[in-house]
mmCIF file of C-alpha atoms in Angstrom:
data_model
loop_
_atom_site.group_PDB
_atom_site.id
_atom_site.type_symbol
_atom_site.label_atom_id
_atom_site.label_comp_id
_atom_site.label_asym_id
_atom_site.label_seq_id
_atom_site.Cartn_x
_atom_site.Cartn_y
_atom_site.Cartn_z
ATOM 1 C CA UNK A 1 181.903 -19.644 -108.760
ATOM 2 C CA UNK A 2 182.866 -17.447 -105.797
ATOM 3 C CA UNK A 3 183.636 -14.300 -107.772
ATOM 4 C CA UNK A 4 180.685 -14.771 -110.072
ATOM 5 C CA UNK A 5 178.328 -15.166 -107.127
ATOM 6 C CA UNK A 6 179.726 -12.040 -105.494
ATOM 7 C CA UNK A 7 179.363 -10.014 -108.701
ATOM 8 C CA UNK A 8 175.792 -11.260 -109.105
ATOM 9 C CA UNK A 9 174.928 -10.168 -105.592
ATOM 10 C CA UNK A 10 176.522 -6.774 -106.134
ATOM 11 C CA UNK A 11 174.912 -5.967 -109.459
ATOM 12 C CA UNK A 12 171.670 -7.902 -109.891
ATOM 13 C CA UNK A 13 169.383 -5.329 -108.202
ATOM 14 C CA UNK A 14 170.864 -2.530 -110.268
ATOM 15 C CA UNK A 15 170.437 -4.485 -113.500
ATOM 16 C CA UNK A 16 166.909 -5.469 -112.543
ATOM 17 C CA UNK A 17 165.955 -1.876 -111.703
ATOM 18 C CA UNK A 18 167.360 -0.621 -114.975
ATOM 19 C CA UNK A 19 165.585 -3.330 -116.988
ATOM 20 C CA UNK A 20 162.309 -2.801 -115.154
ATOM 21 C CA UNK A 21 162.156 0.914 -115.890
ATOM 22 C CA UNK A 22 163.436 0.428 -119.399
ATOM 23 C CA UNK A 23 160.979 -2.316 -120.354
ATOM 24 C CA UNK A 24 158.089 -1.316 -118.125
ATOM 25 C CA UNK A 25 157.268 -4.732 -116.695
ATOM 26 C CA UNK A 26 158.658 -7.256 -114.245
ATOM 27 C CA UNK A 27 158.630 -10.292 -116.512
ATOM 28 C CA UNK A 28 160.915 -8.699 -119.085
ATOM 29 C CA UNK A 29 163.087 -7.284 -116.315
ATOM 30 C CA UNK A 30 163.559 -10.774 -114.848
ATOM 31 C CA UNK A 31 164.392 -12.287 -118.230
ATOM 32 C CA UNK A 32 166.851 -9.522 -119.046
ATOM 33 C CA UNK A 33 168.534 -9.693 -115.645
ATOM 34 C CA UNK A 34 168.985 -13.409 -116.055
ATOM 35 C CA UNK A 35 170.348 -12.925 -119.573
ATOM 36 C CA UNK A 36 172.820 -10.240 -118.485
ATOM 37 C CA UNK A 37 174.123 -12.290 -115.550
ATOM 38 C CA UNK A 38 174.382 -15.335 -117.794
ATOM 39 C CA UNK A 39 176.514 -13.330 -120.215
ATOM 40 C CA UNK A 40 178.642 -12.257 -117.265
ATOM 41 C CA UNK A 41 179.231 -15.908 -116.470
ATOM 42 C CA UNK A 42 179.806 -16.765 -120.109
ATOM 43 C CA UNK A 43 182.025 -13.867 -121.226
ATOM 44 C CA UNK A 44 182.614 -11.281 -118.590
ATOM 45 C CA UNK A 45 184.603 -12.958 -115.856
ATOM 46 C CA UNK A 46 187.863 -12.174 -117.635
ATOM 47 C CA UNK A 47 187.604 -8.453 -116.890
ATOM 48 C CA UNK A 48 188.508 -6.789 -113.611
ATOM 49 C CA UNK A 49 185.888 -5.687 -111.100
ATOM 50 C CA UNK A 50 186.192 -1.998 -112.017
ATOM 51 C CA UNK A 51 185.135 -2.624 -115.582
ATOM 52 C CA UNK A 52 182.291 -4.957 -114.711
ATOM 53 C CA UNK A 53 179.701 -2.326 -113.739
ATOM 54 C CA UNK A 54 179.986 -0.386 -116.995
ATOM 55 C CA UNK A 55 180.083 -3.609 -118.998
ATOM 56 C CA UNK A 56 176.964 -4.931 -117.282
ATOM 57 C CA UNK A 57 175.070 -1.705 -117.924
ATOM 58 C CA UNK A 58 176.041 -1.819 -121.576
ATOM 59 C CA UNK A 59 174.968 -5.451 -121.860
ATOM 60 C CA UNK A 60 171.707 -4.711 -120.020
ATOM 61 C CA UNK A 61 170.931 -1.854 -122.353
ATOM 62 C CA UNK A 62 171.655 -3.993 -125.423
ATOM 63 C CA UNK A 63 169.544 -6.825 -124.018
ATOM 64 C CA UNK A 64 166.655 -4.381 -123.541
ATOM 65 C CA UNK A 65 166.999 -3.135 -127.100
ATOM 66 C CA UNK A 66 167.089 -6.732 -128.381
ATOM 67 C CA UNK A 67 163.980 -7.574 -126.378
ATOM 68 C CA UNK A 68 162.165 -4.542 -127.754
ATOM 69 C CA UNK A 69 163.122 -5.498 -131.302
ATOM 70 C CA UNK A 70 161.857 -9.039 -130.760
ATOM 71 C CA UNK A 71 158.690 -7.711 -129.192
ATOM 72 C CA UNK A 72 158.037 -5.386 -132.108
ATOM 73 C CA UNK A 73 158.509 -8.296 -134.513
ATOM 74 C CA UNK A 74 156.189 -10.451 -132.400
ATOM 75 C CA UNK A 75 153.550 -7.754 -132.184
ATOM 76 C CA UNK A 76 153.638 -7.273 -135.898
ATOM 77 C CA UNK A 77 152.143 -10.747 -136.309
ATOM 78 C CA UNK A 78 150.244 -11.192 -133.004
ATOM 79 C CA UNK A 79 147.510 -8.957 -131.639
ATOM 80 C CA UNK A 80 148.795 -6.446 -129.106
ATOM 81 C CA UNK A 81 147.809 -6.622 -125.467
ATOM 82 C CA UNK A 82 147.380 -3.842 -122.972
ATOM 83 C CA UNK A 83 150.567 -3.257 -121.058
ATOM 84 C CA UNK A 84 150.474 -4.796 -117.617
ATOM 85 C CA UNK A 85 150.416 -2.538 -114.561
ATOM 86 C CA UNK A 86 153.953 -1.527 -113.730
ATOM 87 C CA UNK A 87 153.716 -0.614 -110.078
ATOM 88 C CA UNK A 88 152.165 -3.045 -107.621
ATOM 89 C CA UNK A 89 149.335 -1.451 -105.701
ATOM 90 C CA UNK A 90 150.011 -1.453 -101.977
ATOM 91 C CA UNK A 91 147.924 0.078 -99.202
ATOM 92 C CA UNK A 92 150.815 2.313 -98.228
ATOM 93 C CA UNK A 93 150.869 4.032 -101.569
ATOM 94 C CA UNK A 94 148.245 6.637 -102.230
ATOM 95 C CA UNK A 95 146.087 6.048 -105.281
ATOM 96 C CA UNK A 96 147.133 9.355 -106.785
ATOM 97 C CA UNK A 97 150.773 8.529 -106.310
ATOM 98 C CA UNK A 98 150.242 5.158 -107.935
ATOM 99 C CA UNK A 99 148.582 6.824 -110.883
ATOM 100 C CA UNK A 100 151.331 9.404 -111.151
ATOM 101 C CA UNK A 101 154.055 6.793 -111.024
ATOM 102 C CA UNK A 102 152.309 4.651 -113.581
ATOM 103 C CA UNK A 103 152.076 7.603 -115.902
ATOM 104 C CA UNK A 104 155.711 8.397 -115.342
ATOM 105 C CA UNK A 105 156.839 4.814 -115.877
ATOM 106 C CA UNK A 106 154.685 4.508 -118.979
ATOM 107 C CA UNK A 107 156.121 7.765 -120.316
ATOM 108 C CA UNK A 108 159.642 6.448 -119.660
ATOM 109 C CA UNK A 109 158.964 3.437 -121.864
ATOM 110 C CA UNK A 110 158.006 5.815 -124.672
ATOM 111 C CA UNK A 111 161.271 7.720 -124.598
ATOM 112 C CA UNK A 112 163.636 7.021 -127.441
ATOM 113 C CA UNK A 113 167.047 5.432 -126.981
ATOM 114 C CA UNK A 114 169.476 6.637 -125.673
ATOM 115 C CA UNK A 115 167.393 9.290 -123.875
ATOM 116 C CA UNK A 116 165.561 6.590 -121.950
ATOM 117 C CA UNK A 117 168.601 4.809 -120.562
ATOM 118 C CA UNK A 118 170.308 8.071 -119.697
ATOM 119 C CA UNK A 119 167.304 9.372 -117.739
ATOM 120 C CA UNK A 120 166.983 6.049 -115.903
ATOM 121 C CA UNK A 121 170.664 5.819 -115.110
ATOM 122 C CA UNK A 122 171.022 9.417 -113.999
ATOM 123 C CA UNK A 123 167.738 10.212 -112.260
ATOM 124 C CA UNK A 124 166.593 6.839 -110.922
ATOM 125 C CA UNK A 125 169.866 4.994 -110.433
ATOM 126 C CA UNK A 126 171.877 8.078 -109.498
ATOM 127 C CA UNK A 127 174.865 7.187 -111.664
ATOM 128 C CA UNK A 128 177.404 9.914 -112.345
ATOM 129 C CA UNK A 129 177.821 11.433 -115.790
ATOM 130 C CA UNK A 130 181.190 9.732 -115.998
ATOM 131 C CA UNK A 131 179.700 6.296 -115.248
ATOM 132 C CA UNK A 132 176.955 6.828 -117.826
ATOM 133 C CA UNK A 133 179.496 8.048 -120.333
ATOM 134 C CA UNK A 134 181.633 4.930 -119.835
ATOM 135 C CA UNK A 135 178.685 2.549 -119.895
ATOM 136 C CA UNK A 136 177.146 3.920 -123.066
ATOM 137 C CA UNK A 137 180.457 4.889 -124.653
ATOM 138 C CA UNK A 138 179.232 8.442 -125.247
ATOM 139 C CA UNK A 139 181.109 11.701 -124.646
ATOM 140 C CA UNK A 140 180.311 13.263 -121.291
ATOM 141 C CA UNK A 141 178.811 16.426 -122.772
ATOM 142 C CA UNK A 142 176.612 14.357 -125.048
ATOM 143 C CA UNK A 143 175.273 12.534 -121.994
ATOM 144 C CA UNK A 144 174.328 15.878 -120.416
ATOM 145 C CA UNK A 145 172.645 17.094 -123.577
ATOM 146 C CA UNK A 146 170.692 13.843 -123.919
ATOM 147 C CA UNK A 147 169.671 13.926 -120.268
ATOM 148 C CA UNK A 148 168.193 17.397 -120.605
ATOM 149 C CA UNK A 149 166.541 16.447 -123.872
ATOM 150 C CA UNK A 150 165.136 13.304 -122.299
ATOM 151 C CA UNK A 151 163.591 15.186 -119.377
ATOM 152 C CA UNK A 152 162.071 17.773 -121.707
ATOM 153 C CA UNK A 153 160.658 14.977 -123.834
ATOM 154 C CA UNK A 154 159.256 13.260 -120.745
ATOM 155 C CA UNK A 155 157.480 16.421 -119.715
ATOM 156 C CA UNK A 156 155.972 16.664 -123.156
ATOM 157 C CA UNK A 157 154.844 13.024 -123.017
ATOM 158 C CA UNK A 158 153.247 13.525 -119.616
ATOM 159 C CA UNK A 159 151.319 16.539 -120.890
ATOM 160 C CA UNK A 160 149.833 14.666 -123.854
ATOM 161 C CA UNK B 1 173.414 40.327 -128.047
ATOM 162 C CA UNK B 2 171.409 37.114 -128.433
ATOM 163 C CA UNK B 3 168.432 37.407 -130.719
ATOM 164 C CA UNK B 4 166.276 34.802 -128.887
ATOM 165 C CA UNK B 5 163.441 35.927 -126.660
ATOM 166 C CA UNK B 6 163.851 35.780 -122.889
ATOM 167 C CA UNK B 7 161.316 32.914 -122.729
ATOM 168 C CA UNK B 8 163.199 30.808 -125.313
ATOM 169 C CA UNK B 9 166.478 31.582 -123.625
ATOM 170 C CA UNK B 10 165.067 30.520 -120.260
ATOM 171 C CA UNK B 11 163.362 27.362 -121.467
ATOM 172 C CA UNK B 12 166.510 26.201 -123.217
ATOM 173 C CA UNK B 13 168.339 26.440 -119.903
ATOM 174 C CA UNK B 14 165.809 25.139 -117.409
ATOM 175 C CA UNK B 15 167.306 21.639 -117.237
ATOM 176 C CA UNK B 16 170.815 22.956 -116.836
ATOM 177 C CA UNK B 17 169.542 25.327 -114.138
ATOM 178 C CA UNK B 18 167.993 22.431 -112.204
ATOM 179 C CA UNK B 19 171.272 20.521 -112.423
ATOM 180 C CA UNK B 20 173.240 23.565 -111.227
ATOM 181 C CA UNK B 21 175.208 23.824 -114.439
ATOM 182 C CA UNK B 22 174.626 27.506 -115.231
ATOM 183 C CA UNK B 23 177.105 30.238 -114.461
ATOM 184 C CA UNK B 24 176.085 32.623 -111.674
ATOM 185 C CA UNK B 25 175.271 35.257 -114.287
ATOM 186 C CA UNK B 26 173.065 32.902 -116.281
ATOM 187 C CA UNK B 27 171.425 31.645 -113.110
ATOM 188 C CA UNK B 28 170.562 35.196 -112.040
ATOM 189 C CA UNK B 29 169.185 36.039 -115.430
ATOM 190 C CA UNK B 30 166.964 32.927 -115.500
ATOM 191 C CA UNK B 31 165.646 33.516 -111.997
ATOM 192 C CA UNK B 32 164.933 37.159 -112.766
ATOM 193 C CA UNK B 33 162.967 36.194 -115.840
ATOM 194 C CA UNK B 34 161.043 33.412 -114.082
ATOM 195 C CA UNK B 35 160.059 35.897 -111.388
ATOM 196 C CA UNK B 36 158.298 38.032 -113.975
ATOM 197 C CA UNK B 37 157.026 35.391 -116.464
ATOM 198 C CA UNK B 38 154.270 33.041 -115.270
ATOM 199 C CA UNK B 39 154.688 30.639 -118.208
ATOM 200 C CA UNK B 40 158.413 30.155 -117.646
ATOM 201 C CA UNK B 41 157.889 29.890 -113.874
ATOM 202 C CA UNK B 42 155.337 27.120 -114.492
ATOM 203 C CA UNK B 43 157.713 25.413 -116.870
ATOM 204 C CA UNK B 44 160.463 25.585 -114.297
ATOM 205 C CA UNK B 45 158.139 24.175 -111.658
ATOM 206 C CA UNK B 46 157.084 21.298 -113.939
ATOM 207 C CA UNK B 47 160.698 20.481 -114.690
ATOM 208 C CA UNK B 48 161.593 20.492 -110.994
ATOM 209 C CA UNK B 49 158.632 18.289 -110.107
ATOM 210 C CA UNK B 50 159.477 15.774 -112.810
ATOM 211 C CA UNK B 51 163.047 15.450 -111.604
ATOM 212 C CA UNK B 52 161.766 15.016 -108.046
ATOM 213 C CA UNK B 53 159.325 12.330 -109.140
ATOM 214 C CA UNK B 54 161.958 10.504 -111.148
ATOM 215 C CA UNK B 55 164.341 10.531 -108.215
ATOM 216 C CA UNK B 56 161.559 9.212 -105.968
ATOM 217 C CA UNK B 57 161.077 6.136 -108.108
ATOM 218 C CA UNK B 58 162.322 3.228 -106.027
ATOM 219 C CA UNK B 59 165.327 1.050 -106.737
ATOM 220 C CA UNK B 60 164.015 -2.510 -106.971
ATOM 221 C CA UNK B 61 165.120 -5.840 -105.566
ATOM 222 C CA UNK B 62 165.748 -8.616 -108.036
ATOM 223 C CA UNK B 63 163.483 -11.598 -107.225
ATOM 224 C CA UNK B 64 165.178 -14.783 -106.001
ATOM 225 C CA UNK B 65 163.547 -16.653 -108.884
ATOM 226 C CA UNK B 66 166.010 -14.935 -111.240
ATOM 227 C CA UNK B 67 169.005 -16.337 -109.358
ATOM 228 C CA UNK B 68 167.453 -19.797 -109.315
ATOM 229 C CA UNK B 69 166.678 -19.671 -113.034
ATOM 230 C CA UNK B 70 170.224 -18.459 -113.698
ATOM 231 C CA UNK B 71 171.735 -21.353 -111.735
ATOM 232 C CA UNK B 72 169.576 -23.831 -113.646
ATOM 233 C CA UNK B 73 170.611 -22.289 -116.945
ATOM 234 C CA UNK B 74 174.304 -22.404 -116.080
ATOM 235 C CA UNK B 75 173.929 -26.022 -115.006
ATOM 236 C CA UNK B 76 172.193 -26.919 -118.288
ATOM 237 C CA UNK B 77 174.827 -25.046 -120.289
ATOM 238 C CA UNK B 78 177.620 -26.936 -118.553
ATOM 239 C CA UNK B 79 175.867 -30.227 -119.274
ATOM 240 C CA UNK B 80 175.433 -29.271 -122.925
ATOM 241 C CA UNK B 81 179.077 -28.253 -123.196
ATOM 242 C CA UNK B 82 180.173 -31.546 -121.689
ATOM 243 C CA UNK B 83 177.971 -33.508 -124.092
ATOM 244 C CA UNK B 84 179.196 -31.511 -127.072
ATOM 245 C CA UNK B 85 182.816 -32.006 -126.035
ATOM 246 C CA UNK B 86 182.181 -35.708 -125.496
ATOM 247 C CA UNK B 87 180.638 -36.028 -128.960
ATOM 248 C CA UNK B 88 183.433 -34.022 -130.568
ATOM 249 C CA UNK B 89 186.188 -36.034 -128.924
ATOM 250 C CA UNK B 90 184.508 -39.428 -128.845
ATOM 251 C CA UNK B 91 185.707 -40.679 -132.245
ATOM 252 C CA UNK B 92 189.318 -39.448 -131.918
ATOM 253 C CA UNK B 93 189.495 -40.732 -128.366
ATOM 254 C CA UNK B 94 188.123 -44.108 -129.382
ATOM 255 C CA UNK B 95 190.668 -44.309 -132.230
ATOM 256 C CA UNK B 96 193.432 -43.272 -129.860
ATOM 257 C CA UNK B 97 192.342 -45.920 -127.379
ATOM 258 C CA UNK B 98 192.453 -48.638 -130.041
ATOM 259 C CA UNK B 99 195.909 -47.492 -131.133
ATOM 260 C CA UNK B 100 197.058 -47.440 -127.531
ATOM 261 C CA UNK B 101 195.806 -50.988 -127.043
ATOM 262 C CA UNK B 102 197.639 -52.180 -130.148
ATOM 263 C CA UNK B 103 200.800 -50.324 -129.186
ATOM 264 C CA UNK B 104 200.536 -51.647 -125.652
ATOM 265 C CA UNK B 105 200.201 -55.215 -126.905
ATOM 266 C CA UNK B 106 203.385 -54.829 -128.925
ATOM 267 C CA UNK B 107 205.215 -52.953 -126.214
ATOM 268 C CA UNK B 108 204.400 -55.299 -123.409
ATOM 269 C CA UNK B 109 204.125 -58.585 -125.316
ATOM 270 C CA UNK B 110 206.690 -58.252 -128.115
ATOM 271 C CA UNK B 111 207.909 -60.772 -130.632
ATOM 272 C CA UNK B 112 210.953 -62.597 -129.157
ATOM 273 C CA UNK B 113 214.118 -60.914 -130.393
ATOM 274 C CA UNK B 114 217.046 -63.281 -130.922
ATOM 275 C CA UNK B 115 220.004 -62.463 -128.735
ATOM 276 C CA UNK B 116 222.875 -60.649 -130.387
ATOM 277 C CA UNK B 117 225.823 -62.745 -131.611
ATOM 278 C CA UNK B 118 229.086 -62.379 -129.851
ATOM 279 C CA UNK B 119 232.250 -62.024 -131.993
ATOM 280 C CA UNK B 120 233.435 -65.278 -130.511
ATOM 281 C CA UNK B 121 230.318 -67.090 -131.699
ATOM 282 C CA UNK B 122 230.648 -65.620 -135.199
ATOM 283 C CA UNK B 123 234.310 -66.597 -135.404
ATOM 284 C CA UNK B 124 233.407 -70.088 -134.327
ATOM 285 C CA UNK B 125 230.654 -70.255 -136.942
ATOM 286 C CA UNK B 126 233.104 -69.098 -139.582
ATOM 287 C CA UNK B 127 235.558 -71.814 -138.602
ATOM 288 C CA UNK B 128 232.797 -74.423 -138.739
ATOM 289 C CA UNK B 129 231.742 -73.307 -142.201
ATOM 290 C CA UNK B 130 235.324 -73.267 -143.455
ATOM 291 C CA UNK B 131 235.966 -76.666 -141.900
ATOM 292 C CA UNK B 132 232.798 -78.020 -143.523
ATOM 293 C CA UNK B 133 233.815 -76.620 -146.893
ATOM 294 C CA UNK B 134 237.311 -78.050 -146.516
ATOM 295 C CA UNK B 135 235.815 -81.380 -145.551
ATOM 296 C CA UNK B 136 233.476 -81.292 -148.571
ATOM 297 C CA UNK B 137 236.400 -80.405 -150.815
ATOM 298 C CA UNK B 138 238.508 -83.214 -149.406
ATOM 299 C CA UNK B 139 235.601 -85.661 -149.698
ATOM 300 C CA UNK B 140 235.021 -84.533 -153.237
ATOM 301 C CA UNK B 141 238.622 -85.199 -154.247
ATOM 302 C CA UNK B 142 238.753 -88.554 -152.427
ATOM 303 C CA UNK B 143 235.533 -89.726 -154.076
ATOM 304 C CA UNK B 144 236.761 -88.580 -157.503
ATOM 305 C CA UNK B 145 233.615 -86.558 -158.157
ATOM 306 C CA UNK B 146 233.619 -83.865 -160.811
ATOM 307 C CA UNK B 147 232.552 -80.873 -158.703
ATOM 308 C CA UNK B 148 235.312 -78.396 -159.210
ATOM 309 C CA UNK B 149 236.819 -75.854 -156.820
ATOM 310 C CA UNK B 150 236.163 -73.042 -159.245
ATOM 311 C CA UNK B 151 232.433 -73.904 -158.922
ATOM 312 C CA UNK B 152 232.407 -74.335 -155.126
ATOM 313 C CA UNK B 153 234.400 -71.153 -154.439
ATOM 314 C CA UNK B 154 232.279 -68.535 -156.266
ATOM 315 C CA UNK B 155 228.884 -70.180 -155.715
ATOM 316 C CA UNK B 156 229.102 -71.517 -152.198
ATOM 317 C CA UNK B 157 232.121 -70.279 -150.277
ATOM 318 C CA UNK B 158 232.083 -66.625 -151.381
ATOM 319 C CA UNK B 159 228.372 -65.944 -150.653
ATOM 320 C CA UNK B 160 228.715 -67.516 -147.223
ATOM 321 C CA UNK B 161 231.803 -65.430 -146.481
ATOM 322 C CA UNK B 162 230.122 -62.237 -147.645
ATOM 323 C CA UNK B 163 227.190 -62.890 -145.306
ATOM 324 C CA UNK B 164 229.523 -63.482 -142.425
ATOM 325 C CA UNK B 165 231.483 -60.307 -143.207
ATOM 326 C CA UNK B 166 228.257 -58.367 -143.195
ATOM 327 C CA UNK B 167 227.458 -59.595 -139.706
ATOM 328 C CA UNK B 168 230.905 -59.368 -138.193
ATOM 329 C CA UNK B 169 231.511 -55.578 -138.172
ATOM 330 C CA UNK B 170 228.161 -54.958 -136.449
ATOM 331 C CA UNK B 171 228.807 -57.518 -133.837
ATOM 332 C CA UNK B 172 232.364 -56.483 -133.169
ATOM 333 C CA UNK B 173 231.732 -52.731 -132.774
#
């Protein structure tokens, strides 16, 4: 349990951050983080520490996609609800900033895959192109092209 | 010469410019155009602001409830695995236990095995049989009975001798 606990402590915030911005709400982010760490316990402990980060990101991304698929199936038979507020309102955060961030986070959840994960990983999580390339198993130049495309698409979404 | 307009050329390269991926020549060309084109300058400013806002989004801390839920799930999974394994192995283990009990009964409480004969004992038995047969033959002749030697020899003496011969080599080796 020692190694597993250490890996959980090292990676859980990163997984949670990724899932939160990908899914746009805390509840899904918690479920996905738990699912990813459970899969680490179940399957992933055989790999070395260097490979774990990329593997976890890949699993997190797939778990997000699975959750979105399930949600779309669920929403096809159940009435849709308004998305919950993403950012918690705190006195320290200006109302305009809150609004801006909400818009940005909402726009992120409307980006297509893999643009969404690449923008999150590069701009919010500050991963290198090489790390993104390994995690998503995409060529490095493709990652760059998708990143630029994703930012352009985000700008367009924010202007709608 | 490229056929695209300066605005298209610039807008296609704004993201790469922000990431510092243009050559010095391309960078100079883009900056020169943005200095004279309000639309492209605004586009460049929007792109810069977006990247700044994205990079300002905070990294989050995973709630402790996730770790607790994970521990509970792992615990339940281990319990389920144990139960499944117990169910899977229960019947074979029970059968093996019964077999072990039977085998143990026979191993530790066996049927009594008669002790092996010594060659001396067999030789003595042979002498007793031969003496008995000789005595019977003598008694037969003295009593004047009609049992003949050619009946006694093949039907009584020979089978007994064969049985003894079968035992003797084993015992004498």
